[in-house]
PDB file of C-alpha atoms in Angstrom:
ATOM      1  CA  MET A 151       6.681 -24.145  -7.686  1.00  0.00           C
ATOM      2  CA  VAL A 152       6.743 -27.763  -6.527  1.00  0.00           C
ATOM      3  CA  GLN A 153      10.542 -27.835  -6.800  1.00  0.00           C
ATOM      4  CA  LYS A 154      10.748 -24.700  -4.666  1.00  0.00           C
ATOM      5  CA  PHE A 155       8.753 -26.467  -1.926  1.00  0.00           C
ATOM      6  CA  ARG A 156      10.704 -29.742  -2.119  1.00  0.00           C
ATOM      7  CA  LYS A 157      13.119 -29.046   0.764  1.00  0.00           C
ATOM      8  CA  ALA A 158      10.379 -27.696   3.044  1.00  0.00           C
ATOM      9  CA  CYS A 159       8.080 -30.635   2.285  1.00  0.00           C
ATOM     10  CA  GLU A 160      10.815 -33.201   2.856  1.00  0.00           C
ATOM     11  CA  ALA A 161      11.755 -31.545   6.158  1.00  0.00           C
ATOM     12  CA  ASN A 162       8.136 -31.621   7.354  1.00  0.00           C
ATOM     13  CA  GLY A 163       6.905 -34.903   5.848  1.00  0.00           C
ATOM     14  CA  TRP A 164       4.565 -33.206   3.373  1.00  0.00           C
ATOM     15  CA  VAL A 165       3.716 -33.959  -0.258  1.00  0.00           C
ATOM     16  CA  ALA A 166       3.593 -31.059  -2.729  1.00  0.00           C
ATOM     17  CA  LEU A 167       1.431 -31.138  -5.827  1.00  0.00           C
ATOM     18  CA  GLY A 168       1.185 -28.426  -8.439  1.00  0.00           C
ATOM     19  CA  LEU A 169      -0.689 -27.590 -11.604  1.00  0.00           C
ATOM     20  CA  THR A 170       1.483 -26.033 -14.285  1.00  0.00           C
ATOM     21  CA  THR A 171      -1.478 -24.603 -16.213  1.00  0.00           C
ATOM     22  CA  PHE A 172      -2.371 -22.049 -13.530  1.00  0.00           C
ATOM     23  CA  LYS A 173      -1.288 -18.577 -14.620  1.00  0.00           C
ATOM     24  CA  ASN A 174      -2.656 -15.067 -14.162  1.00  0.00           C
ATOM     25  CA  SER A 175      -5.155 -14.015 -16.799  1.00  0.00           C
ATOM     26  CA  GLU A 176      -7.461 -11.121 -17.542  1.00  0.00           C
ATOM     27  CA  SER A 177      -9.887 -13.423 -19.354  1.00  0.00           C
ATOM     28  CA  ARG A 178     -13.054 -14.540 -17.549  1.00  0.00           C
ATOM     29  CA  GLU A 179     -13.189 -17.597 -19.795  1.00  0.00           C
ATOM     30  CA  HIS A 180      -9.652 -18.572 -18.829  1.00  0.00           C
ATOM     31  CA  GLU A 181     -10.425 -18.093 -15.127  1.00  0.00           C
ATOM     32  CA  ALA A 182     -13.625 -20.150 -15.439  1.00  0.00           C
ATOM     33  CA  GLY A 183     -11.618 -22.916 -17.104  1.00  0.00           C
ATOM     34  CA  LEU A 184      -9.081 -22.848 -14.272  1.00  0.00           C
ATOM     35  CA  GLY A 185     -11.895 -23.116 -11.737  1.00  0.00           C
ATOM     36  CA  LYS A 186     -13.214 -26.239 -13.478  1.00  0.00           C
ATOM     37  CA  LEU A 187      -9.703 -27.703 -13.625  1.00  0.00           C
ATOM     38  CA  TRP A 188      -9.188 -27.012  -9.927  1.00  0.00           C
ATOM     39  CA  THR A 189     -12.503 -28.702  -9.080  1.00  0.00           C
ATOM     40  CA  SER A 190     -11.728 -31.827 -11.105  1.00  0.00           C
ATOM     41  CA  THR A 191      -8.201 -31.995  -9.724  1.00  0.00           C
ATOM     42  CA  ASN A 192      -9.526 -31.990  -6.169  1.00  0.00           C
ATOM     43  CA  GLY A 193     -11.737 -34.967  -6.944  1.00  0.00           C
ATOM     44  CA  SER A 194      -8.713 -36.816  -8.314  1.00  0.00           C
ATOM     45  CA  LEU A 195      -6.667 -35.987  -5.218  1.00  0.00           C
ATOM     46  CA  GLU A 196      -9.375 -37.373  -2.964  1.00  0.00           C
ATOM     47  CA  ARG A 197      -9.411 -40.662  -4.872  1.00  0.00           C
ATOM     48  CA  MET A 198      -5.604 -41.023  -4.698  1.00  0.00           C
ATOM     49  CA  ALA A 199      -5.499 -40.892  -0.895  1.00  0.00           C
ATOM     50  CA  PHE A 200      -1.743 -41.455  -0.628  1.00  0.00           C
ATOM     51  CA  PHE A 201      -1.711 -38.567   1.836  1.00  0.00           C
ATOM     52  CA  ASP A 202      -3.713 -37.487   4.856  1.00  0.00           C
ATOM     53  CA  ALA A 203      -6.742 -35.881   3.223  1.00  0.00           C
ATOM     54  CA  ASP A 204      -7.531 -34.157   6.509  1.00  0.00           C
ATOM     55  CA  ARG A 205      -4.365 -32.076   6.247  1.00  0.00           C
ATOM     56  CA  MET A 206      -4.614 -30.306   2.917  1.00  0.00           C
ATOM     57  CA  TYR A 207      -3.122 -26.867   2.386  1.00  0.00           C
ATOM     58  CA  MET A 208      -3.037 -24.534  -0.622  1.00  0.00           C
ATOM     59  CA  GLY A 209      -0.676 -21.829  -1.619  1.00  0.00           C
ATOM     60  CA  GLY A 210       0.858 -19.797  -4.343  1.00  0.00           C
ATOM     61  CA  ILE A 211       2.736 -16.679  -5.199  1.00  0.00           C
ATOM     62  CA  SER A 212       1.076 -13.418  -6.206  1.00  0.00           C
ATOM     63  CA  GLY A 213      -2.065 -14.248  -8.210  1.00  0.00           C
ATOM     64  CA  GLY A 214      -1.672 -17.888  -7.182  1.00  0.00           C
ATOM     65  CA  ALA A 215      -1.933 -16.920  -3.526  1.00  0.00           C
ATOM     66  CA  SER A 216      -4.989 -14.809  -4.267  1.00  0.00           C
ATOM     67  CA  ARG A 217      -6.519 -17.727  -6.142  1.00  0.00           C
ATOM     68  CA  ALA A 218      -5.834 -20.002  -3.135  1.00  0.00           C
ATOM     69  CA  PHE A 219      -7.907 -17.667  -0.941  1.00  0.00           C
ATOM     70  CA  THR A 220     -10.722 -17.705  -3.510  1.00  0.00           C
ATOM     71  CA  TYR A 221     -10.642 -21.485  -3.913  1.00  0.00           C
ATOM     72  CA  SER A 222     -10.610 -22.008  -0.139  1.00  0.00           C
ATOM     73  CA  GLU A 223     -14.192 -20.738  -0.175  1.00  0.00           C
ATOM     74  CA  ARG A 224     -15.359 -23.603  -2.380  1.00  0.00           C
ATOM     75  CA  ARG A 225     -16.707 -26.813  -0.884  1.00  0.00           C
ATOM     76  CA  ILE A 226     -16.340 -29.797  -3.152  1.00  0.00           C
ATOM     77  CA  PRO A 227     -17.489 -33.004  -1.423  1.00  0.00           C
ATOM     78  CA  PRO A 228     -15.959 -35.214  -0.285  1.00  0.00           C
ATOM     79  CA  ILE A 229     -12.883 -32.980   0.053  1.00  0.00           C
ATOM     80  CA  ARG A 230     -12.277 -31.915   3.617  1.00  0.00           C
ATOM     81  CA  PRO A 231     -11.957 -28.241   4.528  1.00  0.00           C
ATOM     82  CA  TRP A 232      -8.588 -26.698   3.819  1.00  0.00           C
ATOM     83  CA  LYS A 233      -6.270 -26.499   6.823  1.00  0.00           C
ATOM     84  CA  GLY A 234      -4.365 -23.482   5.624  1.00  0.00           C
ATOM     85  CA  ILE A 235      -2.908 -21.241   2.965  1.00  0.00           C
ATOM     86  CA  VAL A 236       0.676 -20.298   2.157  1.00  0.00           C
ATOM     87  CA  SER A 237       0.335 -16.798   0.722  1.00  0.00           C
ATOM     88  CA  MET A 238       3.539 -15.587  -0.922  1.00  0.00           C
ATOM     89  CA  GLY A 239       3.179 -12.034  -2.193  1.00  0.00           C
ATOM     90  CA  GLY A 240      -0.591 -12.496  -2.330  1.00  0.00           C
ATOM     91  CA  TRP A 241      -3.662 -10.707  -1.067  1.00  0.00           C
ATOM     92  CA  LEU A 242      -7.438 -11.081  -0.851  1.00  0.00           C
ATOM     93  CA  GLY A 243      -8.081  -8.623  -3.635  1.00  0.00           C
ATOM     94  CA  GLY A 244     -10.111  -6.206  -1.538  1.00  0.00           C
ATOM     95  CA  LYS A 245     -12.520  -8.783  -0.103  1.00  0.00           C
ATOM     96  CA  ASP A 246     -13.754  -7.821   3.348  1.00  0.00           C
ATOM     97  CA  ARG A 247     -15.393 -11.166   4.058  1.00  0.00           C
ATOM     98  CA  LEU A 248     -14.489 -14.756   3.239  1.00  0.00           C
ATOM     99  CA  THR A 249     -16.439 -17.972   3.538  1.00  0.00           C
ATOM    100  CA  CYS A 250     -13.290 -20.073   3.858  1.00  0.00           C
ATOM    101  CA  PRO A 251     -13.058 -22.696   6.624  1.00  0.00           C
ATOM    102  CA  THR A 252     -12.683 -21.209  10.085  1.00  0.00           C
ATOM    103  CA  ARG A 253      -9.430 -21.477  11.991  1.00  0.00           C
ATOM    104  CA  MET A 254      -7.229 -22.090   8.959  1.00  0.00           C
ATOM    105  CA  ALA A 255      -3.517 -21.484   9.349  1.00  0.00           C
ATOM    106  CA  VAL A 256      -2.510 -18.612   7.057  1.00  0.00           C
ATOM    107  CA  ALA A 257       1.155 -17.867   6.471  1.00  0.00           C
ATOM    108  CA  ILE A 258       1.819 -14.484   4.865  1.00  0.00           C
ATOM    109  CA  ILE A 259       5.253 -14.578   3.261  1.00  0.00           C
ATOM    110  CA  ASN A 260       6.199 -11.292   1.636  1.00  0.00           C
ATOM    111  CA  GLY A 261       9.492  -9.760   0.693  1.00  0.00           C
ATOM    112  CA  ASP A 262      10.206  -6.698   2.829  1.00  0.00           C
ATOM    113  CA  LYS A 263      10.336  -4.583  -0.357  1.00  0.00           C
ATOM    114  CA  ASP A 264       7.095  -5.983  -1.859  1.00  0.00           C
ATOM    115  CA  GLY A 265       5.062  -2.781  -1.627  1.00  0.00           C
ATOM    116  CA  GLY A 266       1.945  -4.158  -3.313  1.00  0.00           C
ATOM    117  CA  ALA A 267       1.504  -7.283  -1.180  1.00  0.00           C
ATOM    118  CA  ASN A 268       2.597  -5.568   2.036  1.00  0.00           C
ATOM    119  CA  SER A 269       0.081  -2.771   1.516  1.00  0.00           C
ATOM    120  CA  ALA A 270      -2.746  -5.340   1.732  1.00  0.00           C
ATOM    121  CA  VAL A 271      -1.592  -7.183   4.864  1.00  0.00           C
ATOM    122  CA  SER A 272      -3.482  -5.197   7.523  1.00  0.00           C
ATOM    123  CA  HIS A 273      -6.737  -5.351   5.515  1.00  0.00           C
ATOM    124  CA  ASP A 274      -6.337  -9.065   4.829  1.00  0.00           C
ATOM    125  CA  VAL A 275      -5.502  -9.893   8.446  1.00  0.00           C
ATOM    126  CA  LYS A 276      -8.747  -8.235   9.585  1.00  0.00           C
ATOM    127  CA  ALA A 277     -10.791 -10.295   7.121  1.00  0.00           C
ATOM    128  CA  LEU A 278      -8.995 -13.519   8.087  1.00  0.00           C
ATOM    129  CA  LYS A 279      -9.443 -12.855  11.800  1.00  0.00           C
ATOM    130  CA  ARG A 280     -13.202 -12.726  11.206  1.00  0.00           C
ATOM    131  CA  ARG A 281     -12.840 -16.407  10.231  1.00  0.00           C
ATOM    132  CA  GLN A 282     -10.729 -17.065  13.361  1.00  0.00           C
ATOM    133  CA  CYS A 283      -7.698 -17.943  11.259  1.00  0.00           C
ATOM    134  CA  ALA A 284      -4.276 -18.350  12.838  1.00  0.00           C
ATOM    135  CA  ILE A 285      -2.155 -15.819  10.947  1.00  0.00           C
ATOM    136  CA  LYS A 286       1.569 -15.263  10.992  1.00  0.00           C
ATOM    137  CA  GLU A 287       3.782 -13.078   8.849  1.00  0.00           C
ATOM    138  CA  PHE A 288       7.099 -14.450   7.626  1.00  0.00           C
ATOM    139  CA  PRO A 289       8.951 -11.495   6.059  1.00  0.00           C
ATOM    140  CA  PHE A 290      12.192 -12.004   4.184  1.00  0.00           C
ATOM    141  CA  PRO A 291      14.661  -9.674   2.449  1.00  0.00           C
ATOM    142  CA  GLY A 292      13.364  -9.335  -1.088  1.00  0.00           C
ATOM    143  CA  LYS A 293      10.770  -8.012  -3.489  1.00  0.00           C
ATOM    144  CA  HIS A 294       7.776  -9.713  -5.144  1.00  0.00           C
ATOM    145  CA  GLU A 295       9.433 -13.128  -5.349  1.00  0.00           C
ATOM    146  CA  MET A 296       9.635 -16.591  -3.826  1.00  0.00           C
ATOM    147  CA  PRO A 297      11.111 -16.710  -0.316  1.00  0.00           C
ATOM    148  CA  PRO A 298      14.330 -18.559   0.524  1.00  0.00           C
ATOM    149  CA  ASP A 299      14.037 -22.308   1.207  1.00  0.00           C
ATOM    150  CA  GLU A 300      14.704 -21.925   4.937  1.00  0.00           C
ATOM    151  CA  ASN A 301      11.672 -19.625   5.257  1.00  0.00           C
ATOM    152  CA  LEU A 302       9.436 -22.255   3.669  1.00  0.00           C
ATOM    153  CA  VAL A 303      10.724 -24.948   6.039  1.00  0.00           C
ATOM    154  CA  GLU A 304       9.799 -22.694   8.973  1.00  0.00           C
ATOM    155  CA  VAL A 305       6.396 -21.851   7.454  1.00  0.00           C
ATOM    156  CA  LEU A 306       5.308 -25.464   6.962  1.00  0.00           C
ATOM    157  CA  LYS A 307       6.445 -26.370  10.472  1.00  0.00           C
ATOM    158  CA  TRP A 308       4.392 -23.490  11.903  1.00  0.00           C
ATOM    159  CA  MET A 309       1.336 -24.439   9.844  1.00  0.00           C
ATOM    160  CA  GLU A 310       1.465 -28.002  11.118  1.00  0.00           C
ATOM    161  CA  GLU A 311       1.685 -26.762  14.715  1.00  0.00           C
ATOM    162  CA  VAL A 312      -1.272 -24.361  14.549  1.00  0.00           C
ATOM    163  CA  SER A 313      -3.625 -26.159  12.151  1.00  0.00           C
ATOM    164  CA  PRO A 314      -6.928 -27.263  13.633  1.00  0.00           C
ATOM    165  CA  GLN A 315      -7.163 -30.877  14.692  1.00  0.00           C
ATOM    166  CA  THR A 316      -9.142 -33.263  12.546  1.00  0.00           C
ATOM    167  CA  SER A 317     -12.869 -33.165  13.098  1.00  0.00           C
ATOM    168  CA  ALA A 318     -14.494 -36.197  14.695  1.00  0.00           C
ATOM    169  CA  GLN A 319     -17.085 -35.974  11.904  1.00  0.00           C
ATOM    170  CA  ARG A 320     -14.670 -36.404   9.051  1.00  0.00           C
ATOM    171  CA  LEU A 321     -15.296 -38.879   6.243  1.00  0.00           C
ATOM    172  CA  PRO A 322     -12.890 -41.791   5.803  1.00  0.00           C
ATOM    173  CA  SER A 323     -10.493 -41.464   2.894  1.00  0.00           C
ATOM    174  CA  PRO A 324     -10.635 -44.157   0.175  1.00  0.00           C
ATOM    175  CA  ALA A 325      -7.508 -45.783   1.626  1.00  0.00           C
ATOM    176  CA  GLU A 326      -9.190 -46.110   5.041  1.00  0.00           C
ATOM    177  CA  LYS A 327     -12.271 -47.821   3.589  1.00  0.00           C
ATOM    178  CA  ASP A 328     -10.316 -50.946   2.671  1.00  0.00           C
TER     179      ASP A 328
END
């Protein structure tokens, strides 16, 4: 996944990080373990501070995109609120309400022949609008798969343009404390 984002990140001055252990599972125990891993990873990211911690985005494909929506609802101090989600072939899983940060940028990137993900778009957009999210669809010719590199370059550029500005109440990152 990180390799797929390399060109888009380089073009937009972003850093991509990924966890290779995240996979779809039917097991509650496995999902609980992933939640703990995600929480501990966020704490590690905050301590690294080699990036702007006020501009953090999540994303994934299919179940990974759905997980990004779920994890956006978690608040793990001192992590700042998420600025957006790159949802590739993902969906909210029937949720009508989210407690994610308001005004996130949400890019919905589905193949034009991805019947499952596309069938959820109108429902998901309604739920995201309740949180005042900026939402844009980026369709591409394809099925339930990763989009072409040029689509990702465009997506990250759009997300940067529409993401909410940093709050005046934000906490300094570890790098800024020195």
